[in-house]
Amino acid sequence: MAASLRASSSSLRSRLLSSSSAAWSPWSHVLSSSVHSEASNQTETLAFDEIQLSPEKPSTATAFVLHGLLGSGRNWRSFSRALASELRDRSPSDEWRMVLVDLRNHGRSAGIKGLRPPHDMSTAARDLADLVKARGWAWPDVVVGHSMGGKVALDFAESCSRGDYGESADLPKQLWVLDSVPGQVETDNSDGEVERVLQTLASLPSSLPSRKWVVDHMINLGFSKSLSEWIGSNLKKDNEHVTWAFDLQAAIDMFNSYRERSYWTLLENPPKGLDIAIVQAELSDRWLSDDVQRLKALSRRESKPDAGKVSLHVLPNSGHWVHVDNPKGLLEIMTPNFLSAAKI
């Protein structure tokens, strides 16, 4: 396995692309669903949570929120609730619905057997389209993706614009790509820590004694306490033992696809009606200066009536975990633009 894995930057905290979930908040409503089956074609779709402040009202706009590698939708519950609340405060007439997706092989979607290989960015994006169709939903107005989820969001928009999902598919009005380099992920200067983590997890039995045992084991191998505890948060109870809440080998396949895929062509030629907002975390170590300069040039281009646009936003005082390191700053960047999407 080591030959197929290459790390994407020098710090695992800036690459395992997710965070622990926060406690439930009384001012929002969460609906959960794990599998949707239709007797006619036995379609199995992704697990998800829905957050809507007033679920008794019809929603006026929908955002899909996509987590990163080895994460799940629950990692984004706290931020999504805060975003929905901020949107309501600024525009009470808008009723936003947030759909927090568990991508294939992650969270509750890891137990869905119908999500067949290949496990890559394109199939992960197609899963979103299948979810929309199976549920009979309107297509999302906005798609937000963090790290690996950012590339899934880019693939989703690119596929929509090509007509890959059929004539009924509507292009999102906005993409938010949160601290995710749109091109191939450089590994020349990597210390290989992602490889070490994935190899360590692969060396463990599928059934483990307890979360504490896993955390202690990771610490004894030299991983930090915070990282070890985050890894332990991805365990689920299985009778008297615990197991991983993700499909490890399939997640490795997705990591390799995330690392290899490039979406610069989409950014250089965004389809009409699509705004692509890239958020660069100020303290993130994944950005090369050439990539940043390229994005700045794209964001400064004169807008054209027959094309979409690209914008670059720098989130101050934040590392890769943007929704944890500076959630208030991220809300200040995203909220005004979300409101514009609701008015289109």
mmCIF file of C-alpha atoms in Angstrom:
data_model
loop_
_atom_site.group_PDB
_atom_site.id
_atom_site.type_symbol
_atom_site.label_atom_id
_atom_site.label_comp_id
_atom_site.label_asym_id
_atom_site.label_seq_id
_atom_site.Cartn_x
_atom_site.Cartn_y
_atom_site.Cartn_z
ATOM 1 C CA MET A 1 0.000 0.000 0.000
ATOM 2 C CA ALA A 2 2.844 2.375 0.725
ATOM 3 C CA ALA A 3 3.721 2.601 -2.941
ATOM 4 C CA SER A 4 0.266 3.896 -3.792
ATOM 5 C CA LEU A 5 0.053 6.498 -1.071
ATOM 6 C CA ARG A 6 1.680 9.889 -1.066
ATOM 7 C CA ALA A 7 1.015 12.600 1.489
ATOM 8 C CA SER A 8 -0.495 15.883 0.441
ATOM 9 C CA SER A 9 1.310 18.287 2.779
ATOM 10 C CA SER A 10 3.572 18.429 5.789
ATOM 11 C CA SER A 11 1.011 18.418 8.588
ATOM 12 C CA LEU A 12 -1.629 15.751 9.124
ATOM 13 C CA ARG A 13 -3.896 18.193 10.893
ATOM 14 C CA SER A 14 -4.005 20.124 7.640
ATOM 15 C CA ARG A 15 -4.681 17.035 5.589
ATOM 16 C CA LEU A 16 -7.059 14.655 7.321
ATOM 17 C CA LEU A 17 -9.581 17.301 6.500
ATOM 18 C CA SER A 18 -12.234 17.183 9.151
ATOM 19 C CA SER A 19 -13.094 18.038 12.729
ATOM 20 C CA SER A 20 -14.998 16.702 15.688
ATOM 21 C CA SER A 21 -18.689 17.521 15.938
ATOM 22 C CA ALA A 22 -20.141 19.982 18.392
ATOM 23 C CA ALA A 23 -23.082 19.512 20.738
ATOM 24 C CA TRP A 24 -26.687 19.844 19.614
ATOM 25 C CA SER A 25 -28.031 23.382 19.584
ATOM 26 C CA PRO A 26 -31.621 24.086 20.614
ATOM 27 C CA TRP A 27 -32.324 26.620 17.872
ATOM 28 C CA SER A 28 -32.103 24.294 14.920
ATOM 29 C CA HIS A 29 -33.734 21.130 13.703
ATOM 30 C CA VAL A 30 -31.864 18.134 12.341
ATOM 31 C CA LEU A 31 -33.379 15.365 10.272
ATOM 32 C CA SER A 32 -31.341 12.283 9.463
ATOM 33 C CA SER A 33 -31.537 9.669 6.761
ATOM 34 C CA SER A 34 -29.175 6.839 5.980
ATOM 35 C CA VAL A 35 -30.543 4.977 2.959
ATOM 36 C CA HIS A 36 -33.228 5.661 0.406
ATOM 37 C CA SER A 37 -34.456 2.688 -1.622
ATOM 38 C CA GLU A 38 -36.821 2.677 -4.554
ATOM 39 C CA ALA A 39 -38.366 -0.677 -5.366
ATOM 40 C CA SER A 40 -38.095 -0.092 -9.114
ATOM 41 C CA ASN A 41 -34.306 0.121 -9.228
ATOM 42 C CA GLN A 42 -33.061 -0.564 -5.664
ATOM 43 C CA THR A 43 -31.190 2.720 -5.661
ATOM 44 C CA GLU A 44 -29.147 3.257 -2.528
ATOM 45 C CA THR A 45 -28.036 6.791 -1.887
ATOM 46 C CA LEU A 46 -25.883 8.667 0.571
ATOM 47 C CA ALA A 47 -26.568 9.173 4.248
ATOM 48 C CA PHE A 48 -27.237 12.764 5.234
ATOM 49 C CA ASP A 49 -28.531 15.140 7.897
ATOM 50 C CA GLU A 50 -30.758 18.115 7.186
ATOM 51 C CA ILE A 51 -30.620 21.354 9.147
ATOM 52 C CA GLN A 52 -33.432 23.858 8.798
ATOM 53 C CA LEU A 53 -34.326 26.391 11.460
ATOM 54 C CA SER A 54 -38.080 26.203 10.747
ATOM 55 C CA PRO A 55 -38.682 22.765 9.218
ATOM 56 C CA GLU A 56 -42.425 23.384 9.158
ATOM 57 C CA LYS A 57 -41.836 26.013 6.466
ATOM 58 C CA PRO A 58 -40.899 25.244 2.858
ATOM 59 C CA SER A 59 -37.256 25.964 2.191
ATOM 60 C CA THR A 60 -36.405 28.724 -0.270
ATOM 61 C CA ALA A 61 -32.805 27.612 -0.947
ATOM 62 C CA THR A 62 -30.631 24.541 -0.367
ATOM 63 C CA ALA A 63 -26.930 24.110 0.316
ATOM 64 C CA PHE A 64 -25.063 20.804 0.271
ATOM 65 C CA VAL A 65 -22.156 20.628 2.724
ATOM 66 C CA LEU A 66 -19.367 18.134 2.015
ATOM 67 C CA HIS A 67 -16.767 17.028 4.557
ATOM 68 C CA GLY A 68 -13.174 15.920 3.973
ATOM 69 C CA LEU A 69 -11.201 12.681 4.127
ATOM 70 C CA LEU A 70 -12.076 10.360 7.036
ATOM 71 C CA GLY A 71 -14.746 12.811 8.205
ATOM 72 C CA SER A 72 -18.532 12.871 8.059
ATOM 73 C CA GLY A 73 -21.356 15.351 7.768
ATOM 74 C CA ARG A 74 -21.655 15.634 11.540
ATOM 75 C CA ASN A 75 -18.291 17.432 11.615
ATOM 76 C CA TRP A 76 -20.080 20.414 10.027
ATOM 77 C CA ARG A 77 -23.252 20.500 12.134
ATOM 78 C CA SER A 78 -22.221 23.320 14.436
ATOM 79 C CA PHE A 79 -20.998 25.573 11.643
ATOM 80 C CA SER A 80 -23.999 24.821 9.417
ATOM 81 C CA ARG A 81 -26.408 25.725 12.204
ATOM 82 C CA ALA A 82 -24.531 28.959 12.797
ATOM 83 C CA LEU A 83 -24.614 29.757 9.072
ATOM 84 C CA ALA A 84 -28.350 29.079 8.859
ATOM 85 C CA SER A 85 -28.914 31.328 11.869
ATOM 86 C CA GLU A 86 -26.779 34.113 10.443
ATOM 87 C CA LEU A 87 -28.612 33.900 7.113
ATOM 88 C CA ARG A 88 -31.969 34.170 8.856
ATOM 89 C CA ASP A 89 -30.849 37.148 10.918
ATOM 90 C CA ARG A 90 -29.782 39.013 7.791
ATOM 91 C CA SER A 91 -32.689 37.957 5.586
ATOM 92 C CA PRO A 92 -35.702 36.607 7.533
ATOM 93 C CA SER A 93 -37.632 35.886 4.335
ATOM 94 C CA ASP A 94 -35.094 33.249 3.263
ATOM 95 C CA GLU A 95 -35.472 29.737 4.645
ATOM 96 C CA TRP A 96 -32.209 27.904 4.044
ATOM 97 C CA ARG A 97 -31.944 24.129 4.179
ATOM 98 C CA MET A 98 -28.509 22.630 4.808
ATOM 99 C CA VAL A 99 -27.901 19.045 3.678
ATOM 100 C CA LEU A 100 -24.860 17.582 5.438
ATOM 101 C CA VAL A 101 -23.783 14.616 3.354
ATOM 102 C CA ASP A 102 -21.747 11.596 4.390
ATOM 103 C CA LEU A 103 -19.676 10.950 1.260
ATOM 104 C CA ARG A 104 -19.226 7.382 0.050
ATOM 105 C CA ASN A 105 -17.141 5.181 2.374
ATOM 106 C CA HIS A 106 -17.491 7.728 5.180
ATOM 107 C CA GLY A 107 -19.795 8.040 8.184
ATOM 108 C CA ARG A 108 -23.114 6.245 7.794
ATOM 109 C CA SER A 109 -22.588 5.992 4.035
ATOM 110 C CA ALA A 110 -19.749 3.514 4.688
ATOM 111 C CA GLY A 111 -22.367 0.851 5.389
ATOM 112 C CA ILE A 112 -24.238 1.324 2.101
ATOM 113 C CA LYS A 113 -23.457 -1.566 -0.227
ATOM 114 C CA GLY A 114 -24.772 0.005 -3.421
ATOM 115 C CA LEU A 115 -21.969 2.585 -3.696
ATOM 116 C CA ARG A 116 -19.699 0.565 -5.936
ATOM 117 C CA PRO A 117 -16.163 1.328 -7.191
ATOM 118 C CA PRO A 118 -14.356 3.182 -8.534
ATOM 119 C CA HIS A 119 -13.960 5.266 -5.392
ATOM 120 C CA ASP A 120 -12.884 8.611 -6.786
ATOM 121 C CA MET A 121 -13.944 12.243 -7.045
ATOM 122 C CA SER A 122 -16.231 11.667 -10.028
ATOM 123 C CA THR A 123 -18.218 8.816 -8.493
ATOM 124 C CA ALA A 124 -18.451 10.727 -5.202
ATOM 125 C CA ALA A 125 -19.902 13.662 -7.138
ATOM 126 C CA ARG A 126 -22.302 11.418 -9.053
ATOM 127 C CA ASP A 127 -23.545 10.099 -5.699
ATOM 128 C CA LEU A 128 -24.801 13.626 -4.981
ATOM 129 C CA ALA A 129 -26.733 13.674 -8.242
ATOM 130 C CA ASP A 130 -28.186 10.237 -7.467
ATOM 131 C CA LEU A 131 -29.265 11.504 -4.041
ATOM 132 C CA VAL A 132 -31.078 14.476 -5.575
ATOM 133 C CA LYS A 133 -32.849 12.266 -8.119
ATOM 134 C CA ALA A 134 -33.778 9.515 -5.669
ATOM 135 C CA ARG A 135 -35.229 12.003 -3.199
ATOM 136 C CA GLY A 136 -36.990 14.052 -5.841
ATOM 137 C CA TRP A 137 -35.311 17.204 -4.554
ATOM 138 C CA ALA A 138 -34.587 20.411 -6.373
ATOM 139 C CA TRP A 139 -30.913 20.679 -7.295
ATOM 140 C CA PRO A 140 -28.790 22.518 -4.695
ATOM 141 C CA ASP A 141 -28.342 26.253 -5.030
ATOM 142 C CA VAL A 142 -24.959 26.119 -3.304
ATOM 143 C CA VAL A 143 -22.413 23.358 -2.715
ATOM 144 C CA VAL A 144 -19.831 23.805 0.044
ATOM 145 C CA GLY A 145 -16.857 21.454 0.165
ATOM 146 C CA HIS A 146 -13.960 21.304 2.611
ATOM 147 C CA SER A 147 -10.624 19.949 1.333
ATOM 148 C CA MET A 148 -11.405 16.626 -0.373
ATOM 149 C CA GLY A 149 -15.055 17.665 -0.318
ATOM 150 C CA GLY A 150 -14.032 20.790 -2.224
ATOM 151 C CA LYS A 151 -12.834 18.693 -5.127
ATOM 152 C CA VAL A 152 -16.028 16.643 -5.027
ATOM 153 C CA ALA A 153 -17.931 19.933 -5.287
ATOM 154 C CA LEU A 154 -15.819 21.012 -8.274
ATOM 155 C CA ASP A 155 -16.399 17.667 -9.981
ATOM 156 C CA PHE A 156 -20.140 17.943 -9.338
ATOM 157 C CA ALA A 157 -20.334 21.364 -10.997
ATOM 158 C CA GLU A 158 -18.130 20.310 -13.902
ATOM 159 C CA SER A 159 -20.289 17.239 -14.517
ATOM 160 C CA CYS A 160 -23.497 19.289 -14.298
ATOM 161 C CA SER A 161 -22.165 21.723 -16.873
ATOM 162 C CA ARG A 162 -21.330 18.852 -19.265
ATOM 163 C CA GLY A 163 -24.786 17.349 -18.913
ATOM 164 C CA ASP A 164 -23.451 14.166 -17.324
ATOM 165 C CA TYR A 165 -26.411 13.962 -14.929
ATOM 166 C CA GLY A 166 -29.085 14.459 -17.564
ATOM 167 C CA GLU A 167 -31.162 17.368 -18.774
ATOM 168 C CA SER A 168 -32.941 17.761 -15.443
ATOM 169 C CA ALA A 169 -29.740 18.687 -13.611
ATOM 170 C CA ASP A 170 -29.327 22.349 -12.688
ATOM 171 C CA LEU A 171 -25.907 23.881 -12.221
ATOM 172 C CA PRO A 172 -25.362 25.259 -8.693
ATOM 173 C CA LYS A 173 -25.298 29.020 -8.439
ATOM 174 C CA GLN A 174 -22.275 28.889 -6.134
ATOM 175 C CA LEU A 175 -19.458 26.598 -5.099
ATOM 176 C CA TRP A 176 -17.479 27.181 -1.923
ATOM 177 C CA VAL A 177 -14.145 25.381 -2.019
ATOM 178 C CA LEU A 178 -12.686 25.628 1.464
ATOM 179 C CA ASP A 179 -8.897 25.358 1.737
ATOM 180 C CA SER A 180 -8.638 22.882 -1.113
ATOM 181 C CA VAL A 181 -5.993 23.361 -3.803
ATOM 182 C CA PRO A 182 -7.857 22.924 -7.111
ATOM 183 C CA GLY A 183 -4.952 21.278 -8.923
ATOM 184 C CA GLN A 184 -2.859 18.223 -8.208
ATOM 185 C CA VAL A 185 -1.621 18.111 -4.626
ATOM 186 C CA GLU A 186 2.132 18.524 -4.408
ATOM 187 C CA THR A 187 3.987 15.860 -2.416
ATOM 188 C CA ASP A 188 7.658 16.589 -3.113
ATOM 189 C CA ASN A 189 8.289 18.093 0.308
ATOM 190 C CA SER A 190 5.920 15.862 2.254
ATOM 191 C CA ASP A 191 6.988 14.063 5.398
ATOM 192 C CA GLY A 192 4.694 11.131 4.598
ATOM 193 C CA GLU A 193 2.550 11.454 7.726
ATOM 194 C CA VAL A 194 -0.720 10.787 5.902
ATOM 195 C CA GLU A 195 0.817 7.567 4.642
ATOM 196 C CA ARG A 196 1.903 6.645 8.154
ATOM 197 C CA VAL A 197 -1.562 7.225 9.574
ATOM 198 C CA LEU A 198 -3.334 5.279 6.849
ATOM 199 C CA GLN A 199 -0.813 2.442 7.074
ATOM 200 C CA THR A 200 -1.175 2.378 10.862
ATOM 201 C CA LEU A 201 -4.940 2.136 10.604
ATOM 202 C CA ALA A 202 -4.656 -0.575 7.961
ATOM 203 C CA SER A 203 -2.365 -2.602 10.263
ATOM 204 C CA LEU A 204 -4.997 -2.754 13.004
ATOM 205 C CA PRO A 205 -7.652 -5.469 13.204
ATOM 206 C CA SER A 206 -11.144 -4.552 12.043
ATOM 207 C CA SER A 207 -12.541 -4.986 15.555
ATOM 208 C CA LEU A 208 -10.790 -3.014 18.295
ATOM 209 C CA PRO A 209 -11.040 -3.119 22.102
ATOM 210 C CA SER A 210 -12.098 0.473 22.745
ATOM 211 C CA ARG A 211 -11.688 4.086 21.663
ATOM 212 C CA LYS A 212 -9.247 4.627 24.549
ATOM 213 C CA TRP A 213 -7.129 1.697 23.366
ATOM 214 C CA VAL A 214 -6.904 3.190 19.859
ATOM 215 C CA VAL A 215 -6.024 6.669 21.148
ATOM 216 C CA ASP A 216 -3.343 5.283 23.481
ATOM 217 C CA HIS A 217 -1.961 3.108 20.681
ATOM 218 C CA MET A 218 -1.658 6.064 18.303
ATOM 219 C CA ILE A 219 0.037 8.189 20.969
ATOM 220 C CA ASN A 220 2.493 5.380 21.718
ATOM 221 C CA LEU A 221 3.377 5.298 18.020
ATOM 222 C CA GLY A 222 4.348 8.966 18.180
ATOM 223 C CA PHE A 223 1.210 10.713 16.923
ATOM 224 C CA SER A 224 0.000 13.795 18.796
ATOM 225 C CA LYS A 225 -2.687 13.521 21.461
ATOM 226 C CA SER A 226 -5.090 15.806 19.567
ATOM 227 C CA LEU A 227 -4.645 13.868 16.336
ATOM 228 C CA SER A 228 -4.988 10.528 18.124
ATOM 229 C CA GLU A 229 -8.210 11.670 19.795
ATOM 230 C CA TRP A 230 -9.593 12.884 16.465
ATOM 231 C CA ILE A 231 -8.784 9.519 14.870
ATOM 232 C CA GLY A 232 -10.544 7.868 17.797
ATOM 233 C CA SER A 233 -13.648 9.972 17.178
ATOM 234 C CA ASN A 234 -14.130 8.070 13.906
ATOM 235 C CA LEU A 235 -14.923 4.831 15.715
ATOM 236 C CA LYS A 236 -18.371 3.352 16.228
ATOM 237 C CA LYS A 237 -19.671 0.822 18.740
ATOM 238 C CA ASP A 238 -19.912 -2.819 17.587
ATOM 239 C CA ASN A 239 -21.268 -4.910 20.458
ATOM 240 C CA GLU A 240 -18.451 -5.025 23.021
ATOM 241 C CA HIS A 241 -15.859 -3.613 20.633
ATOM 242 C CA VAL A 242 -15.449 -0.661 18.265
ATOM 243 C CA THR A 243 -14.883 -0.459 14.509
ATOM 244 C CA TRP A 244 -14.067 2.310 12.055
ATOM 245 C CA ALA A 245 -16.906 4.489 10.780
ATOM 246 C CA PHE A 246 -15.287 4.547 7.330
ATOM 247 C CA ASP A 247 -14.148 2.025 4.720
ATOM 248 C CA LEU A 248 -10.385 2.409 5.018
ATOM 249 C CA GLN A 249 -9.228 0.929 1.707
ATOM 250 C CA ALA A 250 -11.903 2.801 -0.238
ATOM 251 C CA ALA A 251 -10.966 6.003 1.607
ATOM 252 C CA ILE A 252 -7.369 5.457 0.495
ATOM 253 C CA ASP A 253 -8.591 5.210 -3.096
ATOM 254 C CA MET A 254 -10.460 8.486 -2.651
ATOM 255 C CA PHE A 255 -7.390 10.137 -1.143
ATOM 256 C CA ASN A 256 -5.331 9.153 -4.180
ATOM 257 C CA SER A 257 -8.002 10.523 -6.524
ATOM 258 C CA TYR A 258 -8.202 13.756 -4.512
ATOM 259 C CA ARG A 259 -4.443 14.115 -4.758
ATOM 260 C CA GLU A 260 -4.288 13.421 -8.503
ATOM 261 C CA ARG A 261 -7.297 15.277 -9.919
ATOM 262 C CA SER A 262 -7.035 18.843 -11.226
ATOM 263 C CA TYR A 263 -9.874 21.287 -11.858
ATOM 264 C CA TRP A 264 -7.930 24.241 -13.196
ATOM 265 C CA THR A 265 -9.747 23.947 -16.533
ATOM 266 C CA LEU A 266 -13.086 24.510 -14.781
ATOM 267 C CA LEU A 267 -11.709 27.540 -12.942
ATOM 268 C CA GLU A 268 -10.266 29.001 -16.125
ATOM 269 C CA ASN A 269 -13.565 28.484 -17.960
ATOM 270 C CA PRO A 270 -16.386 28.581 -15.390
ATOM 271 C CA PRO A 271 -19.788 27.999 -16.987
ATOM 272 C CA LYS A 272 -22.306 30.814 -17.144
ATOM 273 C CA GLY A 273 -24.243 31.246 -13.932
ATOM 274 C CA LEU A 274 -21.656 29.644 -11.647
ATOM 275 C CA ASP A 275 -19.679 31.538 -9.017
ATOM 276 C CA ILE A 276 -16.710 29.604 -7.635
ATOM 277 C CA ALA A 277 -15.429 30.976 -4.328
ATOM 278 C CA ILE A 278 -12.085 29.643 -3.127
ATOM 279 C CA VAL A 279 -11.247 30.169 0.549
ATOM 280 C CA GLN A 280 -7.563 30.010 1.417
ATOM 281 C CA ALA A 281 -6.794 29.623 5.113
ATOM 282 C CA GLU A 282 -4.085 32.137 5.991
ATOM 283 C CA LEU A 283 -2.089 29.667 8.100
ATOM 284 C CA SER A 284 -2.644 26.592 5.945
ATOM 285 C CA ASP A 285 0.535 24.918 4.723
ATOM 286 C CA ARG A 286 -0.929 23.376 1.583
ATOM 287 C CA TRP A 287 -0.770 26.397 -0.735
ATOM 288 C CA LEU A 288 2.075 26.986 -3.155
ATOM 289 C CA SER A 289 2.691 30.595 -4.174
ATOM 290 C CA ASP A 290 2.173 29.723 -7.856
ATOM 291 C CA ASP A 291 -1.307 28.371 -7.100
ATOM 292 C CA VAL A 292 -2.238 31.472 -5.108
ATOM 293 C CA GLN A 293 -1.001 33.812 -7.851
ATOM 294 C CA ARG A 294 -2.931 31.829 -10.444
ATOM 295 C CA LEU A 295 -6.131 32.151 -8.413
ATOM 296 C CA LYS A 296 -5.566 35.859 -7.863
ATOM 297 C CA ALA A 297 -5.211 36.351 -11.612
ATOM 298 C CA LEU A 298 -8.440 34.436 -12.254
ATOM 299 C CA SER A 299 -10.319 36.440 -9.644
ATOM 300 C CA ARG A 300 -9.157 39.736 -11.200
ATOM 301 C CA ARG A 301 -10.354 38.858 -14.685
ATOM 302 C CA GLU A 302 -13.033 41.058 -16.157
ATOM 303 C CA SER A 303 -16.424 39.386 -15.885
ATOM 304 C CA LYS A 304 -18.078 38.207 -19.074
ATOM 305 C CA PRO A 305 -21.828 37.821 -19.609
ATOM 306 C CA ASP A 306 -21.418 34.322 -21.063
ATOM 307 C CA ALA A 307 -19.179 32.933 -18.304
ATOM 308 C CA GLY A 308 -19.121 32.381 -14.566
ATOM 309 C CA LYS A 309 -16.600 33.885 -12.203
ATOM 310 C CA VAL A 310 -13.953 32.920 -9.674
ATOM 311 C CA SER A 311 -13.191 34.712 -6.416
ATOM 312 C CA LEU A 312 -10.445 34.169 -3.854
ATOM 313 C CA HIS A 313 -10.964 34.871 -0.160
ATOM 314 C CA VAL A 314 -8.281 34.647 2.520
ATOM 315 C CA LEU A 315 -9.507 33.558 5.949
ATOM 316 C CA PRO A 316 -7.259 35.153 8.582
ATOM 317 C CA ASN A 317 -6.025 33.409 11.714
ATOM 318 C CA SER A 318 -6.972 29.980 10.453
ATOM 319 C CA GLY A 319 -5.277 26.764 9.573
ATOM 320 C CA HIS A 320 -6.826 24.064 7.421
ATOM 321 C CA TRP A 321 -9.751 23.426 9.755
ATOM 322 C CA VAL A 322 -11.455 26.658 8.766
ATOM 323 C CA HIS A 323 -14.790 25.990 10.469
ATOM 324 C CA VAL A 324 -13.034 25.281 13.780
ATOM 325 C CA ASP A 325 -10.110 27.712 13.703
ATOM 326 C CA ASN A 326 -12.092 30.814 12.697
ATOM 327 C CA PRO A 327 -15.795 30.052 12.234
ATOM 328 C CA LYS A 328 -16.814 33.679 12.799
ATOM 329 C CA GLY A 329 -14.482 34.891 10.061
ATOM 330 C CA LEU A 330 -15.721 32.192 7.696
ATOM 331 C CA LEU A 331 -19.327 33.198 8.365
ATOM 332 C CA GLU A 332 -18.480 36.823 7.595
ATOM 333 C CA ILE A 333 -17.033 35.786 4.237
ATOM 334 C CA MET A 334 -19.770 33.352 3.237
ATOM 335 C CA THR A 335 -23.023 34.900 4.470
ATOM 336 C CA PRO A 336 -23.339 37.890 2.099
ATOM 337 C CA ASN A 337 -22.604 35.676 -0.883
ATOM 338 C CA PHE A 338 -25.128 33.048 0.207
ATOM 339 C CA LEU A 339 -27.769 35.747 0.337
ATOM 340 C CA SER A 340 -26.995 36.742 -3.215
ATOM 341 C CA ALA A 341 -27.451 33.115 -4.296
ATOM 342 C CA ALA A 342 -30.909 33.049 -2.726
ATOM 343 C CA LYS A 343 -31.943 36.095 -4.772
ATOM 344 C CA ILE A 344 -30.821 34.757 -8.161
#
